[in-house]
CSV table of C-alpha atoms in Angstrom, one decimal:
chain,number,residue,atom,x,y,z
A,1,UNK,CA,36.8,-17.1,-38.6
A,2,UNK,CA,36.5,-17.4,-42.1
A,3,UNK,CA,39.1,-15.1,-43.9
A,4,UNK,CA,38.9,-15.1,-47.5
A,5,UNK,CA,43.2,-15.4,-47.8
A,6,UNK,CA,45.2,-17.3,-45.6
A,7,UNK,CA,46.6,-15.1,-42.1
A,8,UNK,CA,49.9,-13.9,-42.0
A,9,UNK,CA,52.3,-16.4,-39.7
A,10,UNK,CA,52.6,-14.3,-36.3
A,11,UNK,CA,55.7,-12.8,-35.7
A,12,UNK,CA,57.0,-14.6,-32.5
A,13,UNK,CA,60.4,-14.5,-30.2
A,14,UNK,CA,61.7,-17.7,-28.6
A,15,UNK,CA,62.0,-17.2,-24.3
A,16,UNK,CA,65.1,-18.1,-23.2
A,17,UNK,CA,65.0,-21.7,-21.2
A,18,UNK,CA,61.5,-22.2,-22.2
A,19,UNK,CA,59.9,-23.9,-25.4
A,20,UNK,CA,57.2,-20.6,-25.1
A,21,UNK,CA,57.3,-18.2,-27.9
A,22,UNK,CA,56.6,-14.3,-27.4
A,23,UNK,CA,54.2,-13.2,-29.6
A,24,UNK,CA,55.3,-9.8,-31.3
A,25,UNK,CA,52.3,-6.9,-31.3
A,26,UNK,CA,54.2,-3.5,-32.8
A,27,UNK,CA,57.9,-2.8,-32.3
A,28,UNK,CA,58.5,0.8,-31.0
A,29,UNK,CA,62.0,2.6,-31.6
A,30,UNK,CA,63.9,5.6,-30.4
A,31,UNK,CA,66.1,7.7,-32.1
A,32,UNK,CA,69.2,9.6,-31.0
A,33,UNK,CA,68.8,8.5,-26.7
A,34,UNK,CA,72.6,7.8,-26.6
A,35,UNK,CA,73.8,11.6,-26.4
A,36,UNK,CA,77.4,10.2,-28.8
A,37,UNK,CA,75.1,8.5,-31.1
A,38,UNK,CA,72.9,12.1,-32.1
A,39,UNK,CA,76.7,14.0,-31.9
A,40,UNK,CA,77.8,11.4,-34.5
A,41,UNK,CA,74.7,11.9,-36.7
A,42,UNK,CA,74.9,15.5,-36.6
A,43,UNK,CA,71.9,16.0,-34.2
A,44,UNK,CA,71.3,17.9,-31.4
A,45,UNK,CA,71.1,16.3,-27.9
A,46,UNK,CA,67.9,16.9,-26.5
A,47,UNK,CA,66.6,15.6,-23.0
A,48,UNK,CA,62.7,16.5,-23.5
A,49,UNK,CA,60.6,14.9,-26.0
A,50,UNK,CA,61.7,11.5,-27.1
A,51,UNK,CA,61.7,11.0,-30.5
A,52,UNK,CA,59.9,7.7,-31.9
A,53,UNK,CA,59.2,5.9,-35.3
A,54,UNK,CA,58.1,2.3,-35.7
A,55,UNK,CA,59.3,-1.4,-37.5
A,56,UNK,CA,56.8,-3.8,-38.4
A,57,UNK,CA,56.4,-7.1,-36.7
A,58,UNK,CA,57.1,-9.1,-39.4
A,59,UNK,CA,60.6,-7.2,-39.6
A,60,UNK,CA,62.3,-9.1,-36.6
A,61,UNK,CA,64.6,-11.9,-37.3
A,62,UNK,CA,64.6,-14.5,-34.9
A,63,UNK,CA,66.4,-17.6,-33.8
A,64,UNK,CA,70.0,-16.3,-35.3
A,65,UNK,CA,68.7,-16.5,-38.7
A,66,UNK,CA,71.2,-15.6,-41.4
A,67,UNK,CA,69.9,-11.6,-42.4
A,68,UNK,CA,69.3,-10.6,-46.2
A,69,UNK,CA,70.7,-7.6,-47.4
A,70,UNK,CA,68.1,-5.2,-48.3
A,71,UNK,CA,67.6,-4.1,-51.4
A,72,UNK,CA,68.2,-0.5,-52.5
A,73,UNK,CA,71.0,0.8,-50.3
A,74,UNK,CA,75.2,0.4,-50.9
A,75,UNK,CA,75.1,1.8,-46.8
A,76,UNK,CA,73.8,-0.5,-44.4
A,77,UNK,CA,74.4,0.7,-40.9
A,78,UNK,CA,74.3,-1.4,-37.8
A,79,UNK,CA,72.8,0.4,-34.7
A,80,UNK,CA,72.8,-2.5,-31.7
A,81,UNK,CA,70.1,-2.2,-28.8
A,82,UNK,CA,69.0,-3.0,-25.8
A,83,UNK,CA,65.1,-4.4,-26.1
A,84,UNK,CA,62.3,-4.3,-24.3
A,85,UNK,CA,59.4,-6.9,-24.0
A,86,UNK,CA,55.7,-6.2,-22.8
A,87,UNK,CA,53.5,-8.1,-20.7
A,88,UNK,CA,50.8,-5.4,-20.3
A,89,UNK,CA,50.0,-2.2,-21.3
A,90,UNK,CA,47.7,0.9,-21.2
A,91,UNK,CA,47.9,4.8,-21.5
A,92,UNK,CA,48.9,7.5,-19.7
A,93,UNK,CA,51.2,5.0,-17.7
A,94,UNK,CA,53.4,6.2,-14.8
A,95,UNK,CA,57.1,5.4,-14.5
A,96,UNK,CA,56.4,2.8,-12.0
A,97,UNK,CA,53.2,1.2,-13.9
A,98,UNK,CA,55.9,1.0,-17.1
A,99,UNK,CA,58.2,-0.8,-14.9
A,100,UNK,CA,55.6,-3.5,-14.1
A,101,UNK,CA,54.4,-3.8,-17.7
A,102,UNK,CA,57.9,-5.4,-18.6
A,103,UNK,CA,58.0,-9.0,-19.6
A,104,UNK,CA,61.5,-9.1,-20.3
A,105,UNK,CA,64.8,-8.2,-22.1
A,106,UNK,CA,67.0,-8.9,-25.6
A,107,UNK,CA,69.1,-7.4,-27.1
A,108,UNK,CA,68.4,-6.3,-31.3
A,109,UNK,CA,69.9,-4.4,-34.4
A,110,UNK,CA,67.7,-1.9,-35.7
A,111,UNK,CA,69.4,-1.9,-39.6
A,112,UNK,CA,69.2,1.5,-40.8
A,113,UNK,CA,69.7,2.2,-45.2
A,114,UNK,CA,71.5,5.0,-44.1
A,115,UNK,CA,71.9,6.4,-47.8
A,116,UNK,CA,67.7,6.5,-47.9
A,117,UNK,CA,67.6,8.0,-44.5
A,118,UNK,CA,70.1,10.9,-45.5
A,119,UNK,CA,68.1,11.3,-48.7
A,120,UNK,CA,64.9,11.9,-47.0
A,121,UNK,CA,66.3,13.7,-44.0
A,122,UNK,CA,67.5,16.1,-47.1
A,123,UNK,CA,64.2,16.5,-48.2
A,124,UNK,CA,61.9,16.4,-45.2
A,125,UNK,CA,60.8,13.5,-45.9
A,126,UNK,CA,59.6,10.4,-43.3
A,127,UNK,CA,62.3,7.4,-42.6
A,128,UNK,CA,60.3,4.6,-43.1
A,129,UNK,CA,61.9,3.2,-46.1
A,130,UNK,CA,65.3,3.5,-44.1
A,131,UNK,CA,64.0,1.6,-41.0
A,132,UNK,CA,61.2,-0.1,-41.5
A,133,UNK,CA,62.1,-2.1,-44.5
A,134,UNK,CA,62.1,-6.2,-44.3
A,135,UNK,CA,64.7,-8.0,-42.1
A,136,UNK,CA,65.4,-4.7,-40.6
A,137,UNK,CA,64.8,-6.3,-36.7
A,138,UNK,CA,67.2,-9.1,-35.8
A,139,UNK,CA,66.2,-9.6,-32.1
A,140,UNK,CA,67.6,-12.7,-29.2
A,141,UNK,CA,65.7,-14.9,-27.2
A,142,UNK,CA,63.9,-13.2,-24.9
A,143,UNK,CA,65.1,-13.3,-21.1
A,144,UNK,CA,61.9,-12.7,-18.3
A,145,UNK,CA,62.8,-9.8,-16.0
A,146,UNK,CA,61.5,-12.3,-13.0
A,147,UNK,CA,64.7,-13.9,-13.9
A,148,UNK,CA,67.3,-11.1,-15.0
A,149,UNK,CA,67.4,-7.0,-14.5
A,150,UNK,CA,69.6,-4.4,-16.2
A,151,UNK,CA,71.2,-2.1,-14.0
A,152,UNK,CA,73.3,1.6,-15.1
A,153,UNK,CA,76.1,0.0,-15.5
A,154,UNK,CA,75.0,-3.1,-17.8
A,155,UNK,CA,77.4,-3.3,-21.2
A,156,UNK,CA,75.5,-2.8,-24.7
A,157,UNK,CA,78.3,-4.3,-27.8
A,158,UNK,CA,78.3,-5.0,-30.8
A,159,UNK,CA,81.4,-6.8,-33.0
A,160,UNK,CA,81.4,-7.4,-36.5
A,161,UNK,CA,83.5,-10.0,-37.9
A,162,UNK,CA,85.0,-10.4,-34.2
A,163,UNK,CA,86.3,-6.4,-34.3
A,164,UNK,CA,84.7,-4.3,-31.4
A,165,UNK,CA,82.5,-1.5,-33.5
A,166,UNK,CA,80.0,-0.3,-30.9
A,167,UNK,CA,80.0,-0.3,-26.9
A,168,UNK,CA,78.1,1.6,-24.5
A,169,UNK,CA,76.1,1.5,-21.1
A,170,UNK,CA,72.7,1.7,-20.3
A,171,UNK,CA,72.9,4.5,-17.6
A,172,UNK,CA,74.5,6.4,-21.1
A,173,UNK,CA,70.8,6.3,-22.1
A,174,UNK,CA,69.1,10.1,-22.3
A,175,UNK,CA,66.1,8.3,-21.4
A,176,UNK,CA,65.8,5.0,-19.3
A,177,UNK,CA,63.0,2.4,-19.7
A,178,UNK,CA,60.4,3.7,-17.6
A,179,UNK,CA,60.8,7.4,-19.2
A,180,UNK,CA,60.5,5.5,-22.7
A,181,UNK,CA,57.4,3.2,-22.0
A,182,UNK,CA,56.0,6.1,-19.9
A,183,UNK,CA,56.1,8.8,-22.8
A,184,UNK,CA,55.6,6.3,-25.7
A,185,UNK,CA,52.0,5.9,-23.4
A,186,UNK,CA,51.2,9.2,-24.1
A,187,UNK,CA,51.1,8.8,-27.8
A,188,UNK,CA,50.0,4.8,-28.4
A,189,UNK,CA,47.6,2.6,-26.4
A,190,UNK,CA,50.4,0.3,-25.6
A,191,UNK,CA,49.5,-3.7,-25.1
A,192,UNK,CA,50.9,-6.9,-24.6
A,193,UNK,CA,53.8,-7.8,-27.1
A,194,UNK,CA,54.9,-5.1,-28.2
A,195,UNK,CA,58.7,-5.0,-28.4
A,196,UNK,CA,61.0,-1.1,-27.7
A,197,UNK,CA,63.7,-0.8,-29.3
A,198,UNK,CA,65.5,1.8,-26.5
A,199,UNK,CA,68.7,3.3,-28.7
A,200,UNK,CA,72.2,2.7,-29.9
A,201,UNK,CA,75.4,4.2,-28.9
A,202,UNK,CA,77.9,5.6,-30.6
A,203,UNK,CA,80.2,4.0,-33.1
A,204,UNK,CA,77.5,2.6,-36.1
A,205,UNK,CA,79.4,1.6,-39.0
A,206,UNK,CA,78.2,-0.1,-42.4
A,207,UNK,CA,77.8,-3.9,-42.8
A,208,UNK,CA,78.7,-5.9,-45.9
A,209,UNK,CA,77.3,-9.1,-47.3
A,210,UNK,CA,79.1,-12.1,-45.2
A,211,UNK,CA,79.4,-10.2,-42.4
A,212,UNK,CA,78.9,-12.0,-39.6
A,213,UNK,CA,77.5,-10.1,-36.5
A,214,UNK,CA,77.3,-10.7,-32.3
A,215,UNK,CA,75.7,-8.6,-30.3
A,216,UNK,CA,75.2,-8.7,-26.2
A,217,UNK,CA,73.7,-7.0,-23.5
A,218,UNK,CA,76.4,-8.4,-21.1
A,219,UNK,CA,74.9,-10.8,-19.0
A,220,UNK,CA,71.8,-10.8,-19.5
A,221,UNK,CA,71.1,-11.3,-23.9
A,222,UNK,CA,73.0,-12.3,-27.1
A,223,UNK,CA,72.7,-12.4,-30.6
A,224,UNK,CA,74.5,-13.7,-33.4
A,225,UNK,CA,73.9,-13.8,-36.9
A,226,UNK,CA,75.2,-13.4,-40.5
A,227,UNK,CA,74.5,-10.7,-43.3
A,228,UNK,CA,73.8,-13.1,-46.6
């Protein structure tokens, strides 16, 4: 192919005990599937329709790279996740065919300017300057679900600066993996690397330049990095 500018550099994820990358299609997020998370923000819980926005690929943060501080916000928030790899993908996907489209499992921030998100929930106005702005995706090395499998009671944390600021389980989740891939089928042709990000629990707090972060999904992922 002869492109008249140079491609972009793929967005990739290192698989844990393996020198193979993951290459990164889309990344896919939830919002308020942790019923204490929405109660915290001021939103309602609701159990039907989940609610979905996307990051680009080329916000994740890989390989516990240091994380800039984004421009244009004084209120950084730190919302840790669990995350979701695909191997496969399709539409209109049953609970079951989700479960077998699953490569395997991390564990991720989705940073959130939550002064820009406030602002434009104020005004109507879409988020995507409040999530999907650069660096906004620090993600772990990936961990193959041949190898590892997240149960109800698997721990979500997040410390900052070594002080406990956010911990949950997964069975806490409004909607579990399966219900998320399933659904998110309905609206996107989903394919092969794409990365969900499946929703934080309570407890999201800002984070300051020099901050230095670890996150886990105990037992299975972890993450550690540095705001700069």
């Amino acid at each position: 192919m002869n492109y008249i500018i140079a491609p972009p550099t793929p967005s990739s994820l290192p698989v844990a005990g393996s020198d193979q990358r993951f290459p990164v299609r889309r990344v896919f997020c939830i919002g308020r599937n942790y019923a204490e998370h929405a109660r915290e923000m001021g939103a309602a819980v609701e159990h039907g329709q989940p609610m979905f926005f996307c990051k680009p690929a080329d916000a994740v943060v890989t390989d516990d790279t240091d994380v800039p501080y984004p421009s244009a916000t004084s209120d950084l928030h730190h919302e840790v996740e669990m995350v979701v790899a695909l191997k496969a993908g399709g539409r209109d996907l049953s609970p079951s065919q989700a479960n077998e489209a699953v490569f395997g499992y991390g564990v991720g921030l989705d940073l959130t300017r939550r002064d820009l998100q406030a602002q434009a929930k104020a005004k109507g106005h879409p988020w995507d300057v409040a999530k999907a702005f650069d660096h906004s995706a620090p993600v772990s090395a990936l961990h193959p679900a041949t190898e590892v499998t997240p149960t109800a009671d698997t721990a979500l944390r997040l410390s900052v600066n070594g002080e406990l600021r956010q911990q949950g389980r997964l069975g806490d989740m409004i909607h579990d993996v399966p219900a998320i891939i399933a659904a998110l089928s309905r609206l996107f042709e989903l394919k092969p690397g794409d990365l969900i990000f499946t929703g934080t629990p309570a407890g999201v707090a800002a984070l300051q330049r020099g901050d230095r972060f670890h996150a886990e999904l105990v037992g299975i992922a972890e993450l550690d990095g540095q705001m700069v």
